[in-house]
PDB file of C-alpha atoms and ligand atoms in Angstrom:
ATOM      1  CA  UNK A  30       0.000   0.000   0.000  1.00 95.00           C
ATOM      2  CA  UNK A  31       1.243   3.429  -1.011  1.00 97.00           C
ATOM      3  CA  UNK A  32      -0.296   6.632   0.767  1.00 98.00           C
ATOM      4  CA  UNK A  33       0.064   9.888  -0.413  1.00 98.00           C
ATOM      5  CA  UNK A  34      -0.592  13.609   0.936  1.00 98.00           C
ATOM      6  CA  UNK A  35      -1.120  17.156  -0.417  1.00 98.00           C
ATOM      7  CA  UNK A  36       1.522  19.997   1.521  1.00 98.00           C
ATOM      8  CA  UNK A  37      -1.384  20.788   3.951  1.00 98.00           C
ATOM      9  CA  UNK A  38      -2.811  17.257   4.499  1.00 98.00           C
ATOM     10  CA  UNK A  39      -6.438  18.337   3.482  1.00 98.00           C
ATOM     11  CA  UNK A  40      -6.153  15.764  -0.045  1.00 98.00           C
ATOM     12  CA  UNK A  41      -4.925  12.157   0.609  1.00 98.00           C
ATOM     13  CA  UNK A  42      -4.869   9.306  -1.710  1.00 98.00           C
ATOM     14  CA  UNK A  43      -4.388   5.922  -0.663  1.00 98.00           C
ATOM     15  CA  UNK A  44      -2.734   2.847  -3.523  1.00 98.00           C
ATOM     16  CA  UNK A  45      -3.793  -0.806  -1.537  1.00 97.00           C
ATOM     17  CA  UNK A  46      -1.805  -2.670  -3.725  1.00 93.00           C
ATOM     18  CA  UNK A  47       1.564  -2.322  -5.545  1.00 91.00           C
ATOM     19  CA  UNK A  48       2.457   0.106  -8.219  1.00 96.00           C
ATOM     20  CA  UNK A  49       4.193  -1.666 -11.103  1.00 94.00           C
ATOM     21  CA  UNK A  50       5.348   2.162 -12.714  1.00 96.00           C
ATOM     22  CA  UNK A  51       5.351   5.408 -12.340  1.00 97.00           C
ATOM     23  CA  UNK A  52       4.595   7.469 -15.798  1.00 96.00           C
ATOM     24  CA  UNK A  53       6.459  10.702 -16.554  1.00 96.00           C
ATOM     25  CA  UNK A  54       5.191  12.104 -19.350  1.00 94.00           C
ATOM     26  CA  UNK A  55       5.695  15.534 -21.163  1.00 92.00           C
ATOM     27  CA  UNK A  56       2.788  16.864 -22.438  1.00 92.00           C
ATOM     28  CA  UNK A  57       1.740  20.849 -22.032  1.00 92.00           C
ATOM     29  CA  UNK A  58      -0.160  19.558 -18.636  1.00 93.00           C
ATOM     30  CA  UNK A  59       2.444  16.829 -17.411  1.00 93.00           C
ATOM     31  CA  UNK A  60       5.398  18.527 -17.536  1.00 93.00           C
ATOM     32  CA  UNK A  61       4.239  21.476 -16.028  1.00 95.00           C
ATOM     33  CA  UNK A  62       2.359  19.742 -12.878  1.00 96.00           C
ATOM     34  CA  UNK A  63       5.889  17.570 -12.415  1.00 95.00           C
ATOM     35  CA  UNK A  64       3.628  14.495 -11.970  1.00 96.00           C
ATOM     36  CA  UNK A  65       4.614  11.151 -11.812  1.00 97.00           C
ATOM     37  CA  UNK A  66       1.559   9.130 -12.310  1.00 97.00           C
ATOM     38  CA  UNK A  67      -0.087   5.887 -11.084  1.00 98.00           C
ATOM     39  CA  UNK A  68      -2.897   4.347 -12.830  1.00 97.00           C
ATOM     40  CA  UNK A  69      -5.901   2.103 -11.890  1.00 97.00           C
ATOM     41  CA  UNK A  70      -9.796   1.909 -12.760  1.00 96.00           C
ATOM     42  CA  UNK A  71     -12.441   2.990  -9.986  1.00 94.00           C
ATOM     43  CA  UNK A  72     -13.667   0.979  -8.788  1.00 89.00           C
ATOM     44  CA  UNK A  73     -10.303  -0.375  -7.396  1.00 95.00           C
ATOM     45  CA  UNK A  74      -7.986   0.399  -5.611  1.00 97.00           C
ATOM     46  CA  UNK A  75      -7.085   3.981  -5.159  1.00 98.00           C
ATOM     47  CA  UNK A  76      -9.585   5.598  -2.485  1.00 98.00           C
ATOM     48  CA  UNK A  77      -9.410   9.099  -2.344  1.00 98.00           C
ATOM     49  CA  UNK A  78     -10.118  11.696   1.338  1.00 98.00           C
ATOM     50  CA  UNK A  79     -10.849  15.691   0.955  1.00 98.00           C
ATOM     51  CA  UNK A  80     -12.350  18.068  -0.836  1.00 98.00           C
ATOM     52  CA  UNK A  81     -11.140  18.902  -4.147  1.00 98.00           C
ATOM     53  CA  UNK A  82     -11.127  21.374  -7.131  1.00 98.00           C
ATOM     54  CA  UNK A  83     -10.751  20.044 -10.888  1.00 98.00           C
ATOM     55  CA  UNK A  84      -9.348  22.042 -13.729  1.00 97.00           C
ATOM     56  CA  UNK A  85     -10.702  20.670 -17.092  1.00 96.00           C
ATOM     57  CA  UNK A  86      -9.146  22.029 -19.788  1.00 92.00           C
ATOM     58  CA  UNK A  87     -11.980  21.964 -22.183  1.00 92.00           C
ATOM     59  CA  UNK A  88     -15.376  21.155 -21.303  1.00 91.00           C
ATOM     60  CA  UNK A  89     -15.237  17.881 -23.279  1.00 92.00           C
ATOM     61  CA  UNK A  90     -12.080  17.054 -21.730  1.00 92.00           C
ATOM     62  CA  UNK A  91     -11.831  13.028 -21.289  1.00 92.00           C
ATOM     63  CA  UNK A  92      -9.836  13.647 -17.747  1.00 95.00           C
ATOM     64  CA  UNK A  93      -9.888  16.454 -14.961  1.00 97.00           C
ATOM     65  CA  UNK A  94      -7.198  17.304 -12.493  1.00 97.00           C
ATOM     66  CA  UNK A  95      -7.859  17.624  -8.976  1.00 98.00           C
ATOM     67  CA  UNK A  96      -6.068  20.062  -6.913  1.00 98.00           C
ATOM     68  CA  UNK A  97      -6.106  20.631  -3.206  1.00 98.00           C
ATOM     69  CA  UNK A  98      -8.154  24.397  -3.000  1.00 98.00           C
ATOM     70  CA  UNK A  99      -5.878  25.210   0.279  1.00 98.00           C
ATOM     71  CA  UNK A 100      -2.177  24.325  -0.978  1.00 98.00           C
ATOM     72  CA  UNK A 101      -2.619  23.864  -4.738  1.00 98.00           C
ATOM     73  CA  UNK A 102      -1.190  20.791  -5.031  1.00 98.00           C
ATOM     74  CA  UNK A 103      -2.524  18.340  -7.926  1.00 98.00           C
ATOM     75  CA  UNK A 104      -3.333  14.910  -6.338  1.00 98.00           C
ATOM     76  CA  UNK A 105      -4.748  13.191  -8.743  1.00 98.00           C
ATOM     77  CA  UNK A 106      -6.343  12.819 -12.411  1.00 98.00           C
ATOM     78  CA  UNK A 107      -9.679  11.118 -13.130  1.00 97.00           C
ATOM     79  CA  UNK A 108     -11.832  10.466 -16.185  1.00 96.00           C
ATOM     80  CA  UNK A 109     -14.839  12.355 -16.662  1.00 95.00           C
ATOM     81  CA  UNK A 110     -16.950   9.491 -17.978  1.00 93.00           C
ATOM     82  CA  UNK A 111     -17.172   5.587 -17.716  1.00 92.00           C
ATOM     83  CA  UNK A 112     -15.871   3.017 -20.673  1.00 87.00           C
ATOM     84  CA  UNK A 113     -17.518   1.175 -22.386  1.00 88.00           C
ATOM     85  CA  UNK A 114     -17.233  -1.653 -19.330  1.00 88.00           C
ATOM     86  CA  UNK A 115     -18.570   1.405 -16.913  1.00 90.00           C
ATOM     87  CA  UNK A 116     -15.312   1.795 -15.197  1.00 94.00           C
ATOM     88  CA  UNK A 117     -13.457   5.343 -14.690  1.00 97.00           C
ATOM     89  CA  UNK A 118      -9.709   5.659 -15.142  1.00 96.00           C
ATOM     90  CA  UNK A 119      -7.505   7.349 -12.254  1.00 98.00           C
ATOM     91  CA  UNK A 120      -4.175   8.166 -11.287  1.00 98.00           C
ATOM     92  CA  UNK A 121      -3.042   9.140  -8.229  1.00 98.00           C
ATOM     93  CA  UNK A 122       0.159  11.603  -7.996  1.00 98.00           C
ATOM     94  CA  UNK A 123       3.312   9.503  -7.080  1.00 98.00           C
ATOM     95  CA  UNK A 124       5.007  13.229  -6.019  1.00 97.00           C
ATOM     96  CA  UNK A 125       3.034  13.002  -2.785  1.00 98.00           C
ATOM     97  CA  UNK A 126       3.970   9.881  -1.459  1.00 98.00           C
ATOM     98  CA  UNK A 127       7.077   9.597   0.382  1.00 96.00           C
ATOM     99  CA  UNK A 128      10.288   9.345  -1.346  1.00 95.00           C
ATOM    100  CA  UNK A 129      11.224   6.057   0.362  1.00 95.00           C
ATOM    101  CA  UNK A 130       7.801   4.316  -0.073  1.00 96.00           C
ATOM    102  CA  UNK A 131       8.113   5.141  -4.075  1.00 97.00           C
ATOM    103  CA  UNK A 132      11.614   5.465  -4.983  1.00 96.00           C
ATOM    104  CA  UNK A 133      12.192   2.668  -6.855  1.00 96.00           C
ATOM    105  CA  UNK A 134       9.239   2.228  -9.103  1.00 97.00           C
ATOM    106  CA  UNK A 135      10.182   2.018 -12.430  1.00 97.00           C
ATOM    107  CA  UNK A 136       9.583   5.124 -14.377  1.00 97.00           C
ATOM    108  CA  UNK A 137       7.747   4.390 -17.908  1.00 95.00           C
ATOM    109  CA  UNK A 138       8.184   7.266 -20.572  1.00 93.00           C
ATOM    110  CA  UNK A 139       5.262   8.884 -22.146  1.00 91.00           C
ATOM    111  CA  UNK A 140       5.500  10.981 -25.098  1.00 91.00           C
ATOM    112  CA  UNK A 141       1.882  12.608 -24.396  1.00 89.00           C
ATOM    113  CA  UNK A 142       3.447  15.774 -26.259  1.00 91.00           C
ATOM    114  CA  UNK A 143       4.313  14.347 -29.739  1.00 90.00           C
ATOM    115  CA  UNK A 144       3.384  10.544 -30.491  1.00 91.00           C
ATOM    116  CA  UNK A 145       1.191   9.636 -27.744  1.00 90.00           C
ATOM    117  CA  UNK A 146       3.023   6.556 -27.233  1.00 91.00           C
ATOM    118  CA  UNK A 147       5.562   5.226 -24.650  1.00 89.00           C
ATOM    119  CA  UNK A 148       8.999   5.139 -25.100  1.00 91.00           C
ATOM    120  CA  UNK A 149      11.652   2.474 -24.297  1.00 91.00           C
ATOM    121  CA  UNK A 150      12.019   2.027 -20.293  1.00 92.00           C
ATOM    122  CA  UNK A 151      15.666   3.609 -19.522  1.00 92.00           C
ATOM    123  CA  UNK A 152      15.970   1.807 -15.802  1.00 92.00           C
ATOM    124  CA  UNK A 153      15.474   5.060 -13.882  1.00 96.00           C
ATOM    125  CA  UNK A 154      13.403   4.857 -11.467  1.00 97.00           C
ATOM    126  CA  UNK A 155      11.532   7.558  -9.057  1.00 97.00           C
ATOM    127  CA  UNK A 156      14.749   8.237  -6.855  1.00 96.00           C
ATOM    128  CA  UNK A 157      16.319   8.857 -10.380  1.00 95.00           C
ATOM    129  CA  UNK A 158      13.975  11.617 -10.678  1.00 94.00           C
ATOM    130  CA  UNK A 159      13.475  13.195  -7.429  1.00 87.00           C
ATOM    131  CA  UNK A 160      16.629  14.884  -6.097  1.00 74.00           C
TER     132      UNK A 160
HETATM  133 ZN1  LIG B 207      -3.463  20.797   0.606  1.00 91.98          ZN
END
């Protein structure tokens, strides 16, 4: 299980399982949010605790970010509509776990700015990004 927390504590996410990768990605959102993102379906197994406010970027966007409204930070992403099988994607913000509890998650390599594919894993990891 992973747990993660805005600056003031107001927004916390909770992982109850293992996280397999982290994505960095760096698309006009990604790279300026400095996200590292873990994904799952709700329902599953990322719970979320507190009040949030969601930027959409359109007002068709597919996905919304949530913020914390007292210290700004972005805590998670989630899908603004169900798939076909009635699920909603999410991902939580690895940034506001704790470096020890998420350092060494792989990092896999999004081009969300050009091809909208991934890239080749390099081995870094999240303690490859972090300091
Ligand atoms: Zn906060």
């Amino acid at each position: 299980m992973i747990e993660g927390s805005c600056l003031c504590g107001s927004v916390r996410w909770r992982f109850a399982g293992g996280v397999e990768s982290a994505t960095i990605c760096n698309c006009t959102a990604c790279r300026r949010y400095g996200a590292l993102w873990a994904y799952d379906w709700e329902p599953g197994l990322i719970s979320i605790v507190g009040e949030t406010r969601v930027f959409q970027r359109r007002a068709d966007s597919p996905l919304g970010f949530h913020f914390c409204p007292q210290c700004g930070c972005i805590a998670f992403w989630r899908g603004t509509g169900p798939d076909e099988a009635g699920r909603i994607r999410i991902a939580v913000n690895l940034r506001l776990a704790e470096p020890e509890a998420v350092g060494q998650i792989v990092l896999d390599i999004f081009d969300g700015l050009q091809t909208f594919e991934d890239l080749p894993r390099d081995g870094r990891c999240i303690s490859d990004v972090w300091a």
